[in-house]
Coordinates of C-alpha atoms and ligand atoms in Angstrom, one line a residue:
Chain A
M1 CA -0.7 24.2 -11.2
R2 CA 1.0 22.9 -14.2
G3 CA 4.6 23.0 -15.4
D4 CA 7.9 21.0 -15.1
V5 CA 10.3 20.8 -12.4
A6 CA 14.0 19.7 -13.0
V7 CA 15.4 16.7 -11.1
L8 CA 19.0 17.9 -10.5
G9 CA 20.0 15.1 -8.3
A10 CA 19.3 11.7 -7.0
G11 CA 20.7 9.8 -4.2
M12 CA 20.2 6.7 -2.0
H13 CA 21.5 5.0 0.8
P14 CA 21.7 1.1 0.0
W15 CA 18.8 -0.8 1.5
G16 CA 19.0 -3.6 4.0
K17 CA 19.1 -4.2 7.8
W18 CA 21.9 -2.0 8.8
G19 CA 21.0 -1.6 12.5
H20 CA 21.2 2.5 12.6
G21 CA 18.5 4.9 13.2
F22 CA 16.8 6.5 10.3
V23 CA 18.9 9.8 10.3
P24 CA 22.1 8.4 8.9
Y25 CA 20.3 6.9 6.1
G26 CA 18.5 10.2 5.2
V27 CA 21.6 12.3 5.5
A28 CA 23.7 9.9 3.2
A29 CA 21.1 9.9 0.7
A30 CA 20.8 13.7 0.7
R31 CA 24.5 14.2 0.4
A32 CA 24.5 11.7 -2.6
A33 CA 21.6 13.7 -4.2
L34 CA 23.4 17.2 -3.5
A35 CA 26.6 15.8 -4.8
D36 CA 24.8 14.4 -8.0
A37 CA 23.1 17.8 -8.5
G38 CA 26.4 19.6 -8.0
V39 CA 24.8 22.1 -5.6
D40 CA 25.9 23.1 -2.0
W41 CA 23.5 22.4 0.8
R42 CA 23.7 25.9 1.7
D43 CA 22.2 26.9 -1.4
V44 CA 19.0 24.9 -0.8
D45 CA 16.0 27.1 -0.4
S46 CA 13.7 24.4 1.1
V47 CA 14.0 21.0 2.6
V48 CA 11.0 18.5 2.6
G49 CA 11.1 15.5 4.7
A50 CA 8.8 12.5 4.4
D51 CA 8.1 11.5 7.9
T52 CA 8.9 8.2 9.5
V53 CA 6.6 7.4 12.4
R54 CA 7.8 4.5 14.3
G55 CA 11.3 5.8 14.5
G56 CA 10.6 9.5 14.0
Y57 CA 7.6 10.3 16.2
P58 CA 7.5 11.4 18.9
G59 CA 10.9 13.2 19.2
H60 CA 12.0 13.6 15.5
V61 CA 10.2 15.4 12.8
A62 CA 11.8 14.3 9.5
G63 CA 12.3 17.7 7.6
A64 CA 14.0 19.5 10.6
T65 CA 15.8 16.4 11.7
F66 CA 17.5 16.1 8.2
A67 CA 18.1 20.0 8.1
R68 CA 19.8 19.9 11.6
A69 CA 21.9 16.9 10.7
L70 CA 23.2 18.5 7.4
G71 CA 23.7 21.7 9.4
W72 CA 21.2 24.4 10.1
Q73 CA 21.3 27.0 7.3
G74 CA 17.9 28.8 7.5
A75 CA 16.1 26.9 4.7
R76 CA 12.4 26.8 4.7
V77 CA 11.2 23.4 6.2
T78 CA 8.4 21.1 5.4
S79 CA 7.4 17.6 6.9
V80 CA 4.9 15.4 5.5
Y81 CA 3.2 12.1 6.7
A82 CA 1.1 10.1 4.3
A83 CA 2.1 6.5 5.2
C84 CA 3.5 4.8 2.0
A85 CA 2.7 7.9 0.0
S86 CA 4.8 10.3 2.2
G87 CA 7.6 10.3 -0.4
A88 CA 5.2 11.2 -3.2
Q89 CA 3.7 14.0 -1.0
A90 CA 7.0 15.3 -0.2
V91 CA 7.9 15.5 -4.0
G92 CA 4.4 17.1 -4.5
A93 CA 5.1 19.8 -1.8
A94 CA 8.5 20.6 -3.1
R95 CA 7.1 20.9 -6.7
A96 CA 4.2 23.1 -5.6
Q97 CA 6.9 25.5 -3.8
I98 CA 8.8 25.6 -7.0
L99 CA 6.1 26.3 -9.4
S100 CA 4.6 28.8 -7.1
G101 CA 7.9 30.6 -6.9
L102 CA 8.3 30.1 -3.1
A103 CA 11.6 28.2 -3.8
D104 CA 14.1 27.6 -6.6
L105 CA 16.1 24.7 -5.2
V106 CA 14.5 22.1 -2.9
L107 CA 15.9 19.0 -1.2
V108 CA 13.4 16.0 -0.7
V109 CA 14.5 13.3 1.8
G110 CA 12.8 10.2 3.2
A111 CA 14.4 7.4 5.4
D112 CA 13.4 4.7 7.8
A113 CA 14.7 2.0 9.9
A114 CA 11.9 -0.5 9.7
P115 CA 11.1 -3.0 12.5
K116 CA 11.6 -6.9 11.7
G117 CA 8.4 -8.8 10.9
F118 CA 4.9 -7.4 10.5
F119 CA 4.2 -3.9 10.6
R120 CA 1.8 -3.1 13.5
P121 CA 0.1 -0.2 15.0
A122 CA 1.3 1.9 17.9
G123 CA 0.5 0.6 21.4
G124 CA -2.4 1.4 23.7
D125 CA -6.1 0.7 23.5
R126 CA -7.2 2.8 20.4
P127 CA -10.4 1.4 19.1
D128 CA -11.0 4.8 17.2
D129 CA -8.1 3.9 14.9
P130 CA -9.2 1.5 12.1
D131 CA -5.7 0.2 11.9
W132 CA -5.7 -0.8 15.4
L133 CA -9.1 -2.5 15.1
R134 CA -8.1 -4.7 12.1
F135 CA -5.3 -6.3 14.1
R136 CA -7.3 -6.5 17.4
V137 CA -10.5 -7.9 16.1
L138 CA -9.4 -9.8 13.0
G139 CA -5.6 -10.4 13.4
A140 CA -5.5 -9.0 9.9
T141 CA -1.9 -8.2 9.1
N142 CA -0.8 -6.5 5.7
P143 CA 0.0 -9.7 4.2
T144 CA -3.6 -11.0 4.8
Y145 CA -4.8 -8.4 2.6
F146 CA -2.4 -9.2 -0.1
G147 CA -3.7 -12.9 0.1
L148 CA -7.3 -11.6 -0.3
Y149 CA -6.3 -9.8 -3.6
A150 CA -4.3 -12.7 -4.8
R151 CA -7.2 -15.1 -4.2
R152 CA -9.6 -12.7 -5.8
R153 CA -7.4 -12.5 -8.9
M154 CA -7.0 -16.2 -9.2
A155 CA -11.0 -16.6 -9.0
V156 CA -11.9 -13.8 -11.2
H157 CA -9.0 -13.7 -13.8
G158 CA -7.5 -17.2 -13.7
D159 CA -4.0 -16.0 -12.3
T160 CA -1.9 -19.0 -11.0
L161 CA 0.6 -19.4 -8.4
E162 CA 3.2 -19.7 -11.1
D163 CA 2.3 -16.3 -12.4
F164 CA 2.8 -14.7 -9.1
A165 CA 6.2 -16.5 -8.8
Q166 CA 7.2 -15.1 -12.2
V167 CA 6.8 -11.8 -11.0
K168 CA 9.3 -12.4 -8.2
V169 CA 11.6 -14.1 -10.7
K170 CA 11.5 -11.1 -12.9
N171 CA 12.1 -8.6 -10.1
A172 CA 14.9 -10.5 -8.5
A173 CA 16.6 -10.7 -11.9
C174 CA 16.6 -6.8 -12.0
G175 CA 17.4 -6.4 -8.2
A176 CA 20.6 -8.6 -8.8
L177 CA 21.7 -5.8 -11.2
N178 CA 21.1 -2.8 -8.6
P179 CA 23.8 -2.0 -6.1
N180 CA 21.3 -0.2 -4.0
A181 CA 18.9 -3.2 -3.7
R182 CA 19.0 -5.2 -0.4
Y183 CA 18.5 -8.7 -2.1
R184 CA 20.8 -9.2 -5.0
A185 CA 20.4 -12.7 -5.8
R186 CA 18.3 -14.2 -8.6
V187 CA 15.3 -16.2 -7.6
T188 CA 13.8 -19.3 -9.4
A189 CA 10.1 -20.1 -9.4
E190 CA 11.0 -23.3 -7.5
E191 CA 12.5 -21.2 -4.7
V192 CA 9.2 -19.2 -4.5
A193 CA 7.1 -22.3 -4.4
G194 CA 9.4 -23.9 -1.8
S195 CA 9.2 -21.0 0.5
A196 CA 6.7 -21.0 3.4
V197 CA 3.0 -19.8 3.0
V198 CA 2.6 -16.5 4.9
A199 CA -1.0 -15.7 4.0
D200 CA -2.9 -18.2 1.7
P201 CA -2.1 -18.3 -1.4
L202 CA 1.0 -16.3 -1.0
R203 CA 4.4 -17.3 0.1
L204 CA 7.3 -15.6 1.8
L205 CA 9.0 -14.8 -1.5
D206 CA 5.7 -13.3 -2.9
I207 CA 5.8 -10.8 -0.3
C208 CA 8.1 -7.8 0.5
A209 CA 10.3 -7.6 3.4
T210 CA 10.7 -4.5 5.7
S211 CA 14.0 -2.8 5.3
D212 CA 16.3 0.2 6.3
G213 CA 16.9 2.7 3.7
G214 CA 17.0 6.3 2.5
A215 CA 16.3 8.2 -0.7
A216 CA 16.7 11.9 -1.7
L217 CA 16.0 14.1 -4.7
V218 CA 17.3 17.8 -5.4
L219 CA 14.6 19.5 -7.4
S220 CA 14.7 22.9 -9.0
S221 CA 12.9 25.4 -11.2
M222 CA 13.6 24.9 -14.9
E223 CA 15.1 28.4 -14.9
F224 CA 17.4 27.6 -12.0
A225 CA 18.4 24.4 -14.0
R226 CA 19.3 26.3 -17.0
R227 CA 21.4 28.8 -15.0
H228 CA 23.2 25.9 -13.3
G229 CA 24.2 24.4 -16.8
A230 CA 21.6 21.6 -16.9
A231 CA 19.9 22.2 -20.2
D232 CA 18.1 19.1 -20.7
P233 CA 17.3 17.7 -17.1
V234 CA 14.9 15.0 -16.1
R235 CA 11.6 16.7 -15.4
I236 CA 8.9 15.8 -13.2
R237 CA 5.7 16.5 -15.1
A238 CA 3.0 15.3 -12.9
V239 CA 2.5 14.3 -9.1
S240 CA -0.9 12.5 -8.4
T241 CA -1.8 12.6 -4.7
V242 CA -5.6 11.9 -5.2
T243 CA -8.0 10.3 -2.5
P244 CA -10.5 7.7 -3.2
R245 CA -14.1 8.5 -4.2
Y246 CA -17.2 7.3 -2.4
P247 CA -18.1 4.5 -2.3
S248 CA -14.9 2.8 -2.4
T249 CA -15.8 -0.8 -3.0
V250 CA -12.6 -2.8 -3.0
L251 CA -11.7 -3.9 0.5
D252 CA -8.5 -2.2 1.3
L253 CA -6.0 -1.7 4.1
P254 CA -6.7 -1.1 6.9
D255 CA -10.5 -1.4 6.6
I256 CA -12.7 -4.3 8.0
A257 CA -15.3 -3.4 5.3
T258 CA -15.9 -1.5 2.1
D259 CA -18.3 1.4 1.6
S260 CA -21.8 0.3 0.7
A261 CA -22.6 0.9 -2.9
V262 CA -26.4 1.0 -2.0
A263 CA -27.1 4.8 -2.3
V264 CA -24.4 5.8 -4.7
E265 CA -23.0 3.8 -7.9
P266 CA -19.3 3.4 -7.8
A267 CA -17.2 5.3 -10.1
P268 CA -15.9 3.1 -13.1
D269 CA -12.4 3.4 -11.9
T270 CA -11.0 1.8 -8.8
F271 CA -9.0 4.0 -6.3
R272 CA -5.7 2.5 -7.6
A273 CA -6.7 3.3 -11.3
S274 CA -7.8 6.8 -10.5
I275 CA -4.2 7.5 -9.0
A276 CA -2.7 6.7 -12.4
R277 CA -5.4 8.4 -14.4
A278 CA -4.9 11.8 -12.4
A279 CA -1.2 11.4 -13.2
Y280 CA -1.6 10.8 -16.9
E281 CA -4.3 13.6 -17.2
E282 CA -1.9 16.0 -15.4
A283 CA 1.1 14.9 -17.5
G284 CA -0.9 14.9 -20.8
I285 CA 0.3 11.5 -21.6
A286 CA -1.2 8.0 -22.0
P287 CA -0.1 4.4 -21.1
E288 CA 1.2 4.0 -24.6
D289 CA 3.8 6.7 -24.1
L290 CA 5.5 5.1 -21.3
S291 CA 9.1 3.6 -21.4
L292 CA 9.0 1.9 -18.0
A293 CA 7.0 1.9 -14.7
E294 CA 8.1 1.6 -10.9
V295 CA 5.1 0.2 -9.2
Y296 CA 4.4 -0.8 -5.5
D297 CA 4.9 -4.6 -5.5
L298 CA 4.0 -5.2 -1.8
S299 CA 3.1 -8.6 -3.1
T300 CA 3.7 -10.3 -6.6
A301 CA -0.1 -10.5 -7.1
L302 CA -0.4 -6.7 -6.5
E303 CA 2.2 -5.9 -9.2
L304 CA -0.1 -7.7 -11.7
Q305 CA -3.0 -5.6 -10.4
W306 CA -1.1 -2.4 -11.1
Y307 CA -0.5 -3.5 -14.7
E308 CA -4.3 -3.2 -15.2
D309 CA -4.6 -0.1 -13.1
L310 CA -1.9 1.8 -15.1
G311 CA -3.6 0.7 -18.3
L312 CA -0.6 -1.3 -19.4
C313 CA -3.2 -3.9 -20.4
A314 CA -6.8 -4.4 -20.1
E315 CA -8.5 -5.8 -16.9
G316 CA -7.7 -9.4 -16.4
E317 CA -4.7 -9.4 -18.9
A318 CA -1.8 -8.8 -16.6
A319 CA -0.7 -12.3 -16.3
K320 CA -0.8 -12.6 -20.1
L321 CA 1.4 -9.5 -20.3
L322 CA 3.7 -10.8 -17.8
R323 CA 4.1 -14.3 -19.7
E324 CA 4.8 -12.4 -22.9
G325 CA 7.7 -10.9 -21.2
A326 CA 6.5 -7.3 -21.8
T327 CA 7.2 -6.3 -18.4
A328 CA 10.8 -7.8 -18.1
L329 CA 13.8 -5.7 -18.9
G330 CA 14.1 -5.8 -22.8
G331 CA 10.3 -6.1 -23.0
R332 CA 7.8 -3.5 -24.3
I333 CA 7.1 -1.9 -21.0
P334 CA 9.6 -2.9 -18.1
V335 CA 8.1 -2.8 -14.8
N336 CA 10.3 -2.4 -11.6
A337 CA 13.5 -2.4 -13.5
S338 CA 15.1 -1.4 -10.1
G339 CA 14.0 -4.8 -8.8
G340 CA 11.0 -3.1 -7.0
L341 CA 10.2 -3.7 -3.3
A342 CA 10.8 -7.4 -3.9
S343 CA 14.4 -6.6 -4.0
F344 CA 14.5 -3.5 -1.8
G345 CA 11.9 -4.1 0.9
E346 CA 9.8 -1.5 2.6
A347 CA 11.4 1.6 4.0
V348 CA 8.0 3.4 4.0
P349 CA 8.9 7.3 3.8
A350 CA 11.7 6.5 1.3
Q351 CA 10.2 4.1 -1.2
A352 CA 8.1 6.8 -3.3
I353 CA 11.2 8.9 -3.5
A354 CA 13.4 5.8 -4.4
Q355 CA 10.9 5.0 -7.2
V356 CA 11.6 8.6 -8.8
C357 CA 15.3 8.0 -8.2
E358 CA 15.2 5.0 -10.4
L359 CA 13.2 6.9 -13.1
T360 CA 15.7 9.7 -13.0
W361 CA 18.6 7.2 -13.5
Q362 CA 16.8 5.5 -16.2
L363 CA 15.9 8.6 -18.1
R364 CA 19.3 9.9 -18.0
G365 CA 20.6 6.6 -19.5
R366 CA 22.8 6.0 -16.5
A367 CA 21.1 2.8 -15.0
G368 CA 23.9 0.5 -15.9
D369 CA 23.1 -3.1 -16.5
R370 CA 19.5 -2.6 -15.9
Q371 CA 19.1 0.3 -18.4
V372 CA 15.8 0.5 -20.3
E373 CA 16.9 1.3 -23.7
G374 CA 15.9 4.7 -25.0
A375 CA 13.9 5.6 -21.9
R376 CA 12.0 8.8 -22.2
V377 CA 8.9 8.7 -20.0
G378 CA 8.4 6.9 -16.7
I379 CA 5.6 6.6 -14.1
T380 CA 5.7 5.5 -10.5
A381 CA 2.7 4.0 -8.7
N382 CA 2.2 3.7 -5.0
Q383 CA -0.5 3.8 -2.5
G384 CA -0.5 5.1 1.2
L385 CA -2.6 3.8 4.0
F386 CA -5.8 5.7 4.7
G387 CA -6.5 6.8 1.0
H388 CA -3.3 8.4 0.0
G389 CA -2.7 8.2 -3.7
S390 CA 0.9 8.5 -5.1
S391 CA 2.2 8.6 -8.6
V392 CA 4.8 10.7 -10.3
V393 CA 5.5 11.1 -14.0
A394 CA 8.9 12.0 -15.2
V395 CA 10.0 12.7 -18.7
R396 CA 13.3 13.6 -20.5
Chain B
M1 CA -14.5 -4.2 21.3
I2 CA -16.8 -1.7 19.9
A3 CA -20.3 -1.4 21.4
G4 CA -23.0 -2.3 19.2
W5 CA -21.3 -4.0 16.2
F6 CA -23.4 -7.2 16.5
A7 CA -26.3 -8.5 18.6
G8 CA -28.6 -11.4 19.3
D9 CA -28.1 -15.2 19.8
G10 CA -28.4 -18.4 17.6
D11 CA -30.3 -17.8 14.4
G12 CA -30.9 -14.3 15.6
F13 CA -27.4 -13.3 15.6
R14 CA -26.7 -10.2 13.4
L15 CA -23.9 -7.8 12.5
L16 CA -25.2 -4.2 13.2
G17 CA -24.4 -1.3 11.2
T18 CA -26.1 2.1 10.6
R19 CA -28.1 3.7 7.7
C20 CA -28.4 7.4 6.8
S21 CA -32.0 8.4 6.9
A22 CA -31.2 11.0 4.1
C23 CA -29.5 9.0 1.5
A24 CA -29.8 5.4 2.7
S25 CA -26.1 4.7 2.8
V26 CA -25.3 1.8 5.0
F27 CA -22.1 1.8 7.2
F28 CA -20.3 -1.0 8.9
P29 CA -18.4 -0.8 11.4
R30 CA -21.0 1.5 12.4
E31 CA -20.8 5.2 11.6
D32 CA -22.7 7.3 14.4
V33 CA -21.5 10.9 13.6
F34 CA -21.5 11.9 9.9
C35 CA -22.9 10.3 6.9
R36 CA -19.8 9.7 4.6
N37 CA -21.6 10.1 1.3
P38 CA -20.1 13.5 -0.1
G39 CA -23.4 14.2 -1.9
C40 CA -25.6 13.8 1.2
P41 CA -27.0 16.8 3.1
G42 CA -26.6 14.6 6.2
G43 CA -29.3 12.6 8.1
D44 CA -29.7 10.9 11.4
L45 CA -27.8 7.6 11.4
V46 CA -30.0 4.7 12.4
E47 CA -28.9 1.2 13.6
V48 CA -29.8 -1.6 11.2
P49 CA -29.1 -5.4 11.2
L50 CA -27.1 -6.5 8.1
S51 CA -28.0 -9.5 6.0
R52 CA -27.2 -12.9 7.6
R53 CA -25.9 -14.4 4.6
G54 CA -23.6 -13.3 1.9
R55 CA -21.0 -14.7 -0.7
V56 CA -17.3 -15.1 -0.5
W57 CA -15.6 -12.2 -2.3
S58 CA -12.1 -13.5 -1.3
Y59 CA -10.3 -15.4 1.7
T60 CA -7.0 -16.0 3.0
D61 CA -5.4 -16.9 6.4
S62 CA -2.5 -15.9 8.6
R63 CA 0.1 -18.7 8.9
Y64 CA 2.2 -16.7 11.4
R65 CA 1.1 -15.4 14.6
P66 CA -0.1 -11.7 14.1
P67 CA 1.5 -9.2 16.4
S68 CA -0.4 -7.2 19.1
P69 CA -2.9 -5.7 19.6
H70 CA -4.2 -9.0 18.4
V71 CA -4.4 -11.1 21.5
T72 CA -3.1 -14.7 21.4
D73 CA -1.7 -17.0 24.1
P74 CA 2.0 -17.3 23.3
E75 CA 2.1 -20.6 25.3
L76 CA -0.1 -22.3 22.6
S77 CA 1.1 -23.1 19.1
W78 CA -0.5 -20.8 16.6
E79 CA -3.2 -22.2 14.7
P80 CA -3.9 -20.1 11.5
R81 CA -7.5 -18.8 11.1
A82 CA -9.0 -18.3 7.7
L83 CA -10.2 -14.9 7.0
I84 CA -13.2 -14.3 4.7
A85 CA -14.3 -11.1 3.0
V86 CA -18.0 -11.5 2.3
E87 CA -20.1 -9.7 0.0
L88 CA -23.7 -8.9 1.2
E89 CA -26.0 -8.4 -1.7
S90 CA -28.7 -6.1 -0.5
E91 CA -26.3 -3.8 1.4
R92 CA -23.7 -3.9 -1.5
I93 CA -21.0 -3.9 1.0
V94 CA -17.9 -6.3 1.7
V95 CA -17.3 -7.3 5.4
L96 CA -14.2 -9.0 6.5
G97 CA -14.3 -11.6 9.3
Q98 CA -12.6 -14.7 10.7
A99 CA -14.0 -18.0 9.7
V100 CA -15.4 -20.3 12.5
P101 CA -12.8 -22.6 14.1
G102 CA -12.1 -25.7 12.0
V103 CA -12.8 -24.0 8.6
S104 CA -9.5 -23.5 6.7
T105 CA -8.9 -21.9 3.2
A106 CA -9.0 -25.4 1.8
D107 CA -12.8 -25.4 2.6
L108 CA -13.5 -22.2 0.8
A109 CA -14.1 -20.8 -2.5
V110 CA -14.9 -17.5 -4.1
G111 CA -18.7 -17.2 -4.5
M112 CA -19.5 -19.7 -1.9
E113 CA -22.5 -18.8 0.4
V114 CA -21.7 -18.1 4.0
E115 CA -23.6 -16.9 7.1
V116 CA -22.7 -14.9 10.2
V117 CA -22.4 -16.7 13.6
Q118 CA -21.4 -15.5 17.1
G119 CA -18.0 -16.6 18.0
V120 CA -15.4 -16.1 20.7
L121 CA -12.4 -13.8 19.9
N122 CA -10.3 -14.5 22.9
E123 CA -10.9 -15.0 26.7
D124 CA -9.0 -14.7 29.9
E125 CA -10.1 -15.5 33.6
E126 CA -12.4 -12.6 33.8
T127 CA -13.7 -11.8 30.3
T128 CA -14.8 -13.5 27.1
W129 CA -14.6 -11.2 23.9
T130 CA -17.2 -12.3 21.5
T131 CA -17.1 -11.5 17.8
W132 CA -18.6 -12.5 14.6
H133 CA -17.5 -15.3 12.5
W134 CA -18.3 -16.4 8.9
R135 CA -19.4 -20.1 8.4
P136 CA -20.0 -21.9 5.1
A137 CA -23.8 -22.1 4.8
E138 CA -23.8 -25.9 4.3
V139 CA -21.7 -26.7 7.4
T140 CA -23.1 -26.9 10.7
V141 CA -20.7 -26.6 13.6
Ligands
LIG1 ZN1 -26.4 10.2 4.0

């Protein structure tokens, strides 16, 4: 189904380590988004929650938990879990309801209270779970996968540790301008180089932290937006939630091995590139049309990978694009003007929604000191464990 | 951990995968229920040994102790282990594994030839859990 939906409101709870459960973060973000939209919670037709599993299951299911906390009012409810892509799937579910006429006004919420240190699988002996297996058999944490990608880029494309550090320097400079970011200090390349190695060759400041946080959006039909007096709202034009295609030949979280390409020739695109391509096709745009991008910088090296997967430059040219300053604020195609996960940290069900909040503020021209001048088209890119694509295109 | 991931001793040690008898796709860790090739009508999945040698696709390590379910002795200081992703040419697959003890990331390079050897994952008084390790081909430990 094609067609635009309007972003009437966006809201966040500032990210950090606040020591609360996930519910207050989500409720604060939801109230901020409703206020921004100028709509009453009781007029919302449908609420879609992006689930948090560690804090939220069993016992709490996100959609209903937020609806109850805001006050039961009879809205349709949906809860989605797609790991780091949960937020994009929540936006996708809300959009499908609006475009199909099931709902006119939808609240999308994601929030988390992340544990300190490494993410880890739930307890028990569960050898049927690939996520459990990679920890048990290999001790392979998320940063070890980021380290593998970084080393591979160094070997194949000639990226350097200094290139990786400059991604952090760039994103920290943006985060310093964002009141919702957890880390608000500028960082130097020397500070990155001086931080401890976590997974060779990546250091502590190359890898994003875990955080608490919440983000919410109020979406509506274009018709509702017009009636509501929002004649020219930010619009969501595409939501990509594609899966990989067999054989997937880039070793990826949480797998111990790739698919074998012995029987079927791999598609020319990698999974990450196919996420973006699906979004471009659905939106009817090309990389050249973009004003900005918010990408999933779990590590500095992974941000560079996204430049290529989004088609911002040719394969192997990401470090060159960075060195030219094209992806910094004021450059040709700013990436992570929000500060990215480097400045926010991971709050899993909230982060893909937070990316759309940033696009919304940027496309409205209300992003303050970090405003990308004349922003008209933005894309988000993200990826959920177990083959969940995540990309949203917003336009003004 | 999982029965049937590897077998044999010494030079006969091999990782074991499965191969679809209809489309020839190879799976590691072994897939015993359905062939995952979407264009395959589905065939019997037959156990096959994987190539003993491959080339380093990439490598890294873990300088901080990984959380459970990885089993480590909290009494001992954490010694980082290199992890190597290895490309097996004839299977066209990349398999991640720990390096043999004593090999660090400083000893490795992308493209280097490595071979699979039997190793110990961890042990307690009753049980020794065996696993596979990757060893640079020119090193003998
Ligand atoms: Zn088959």
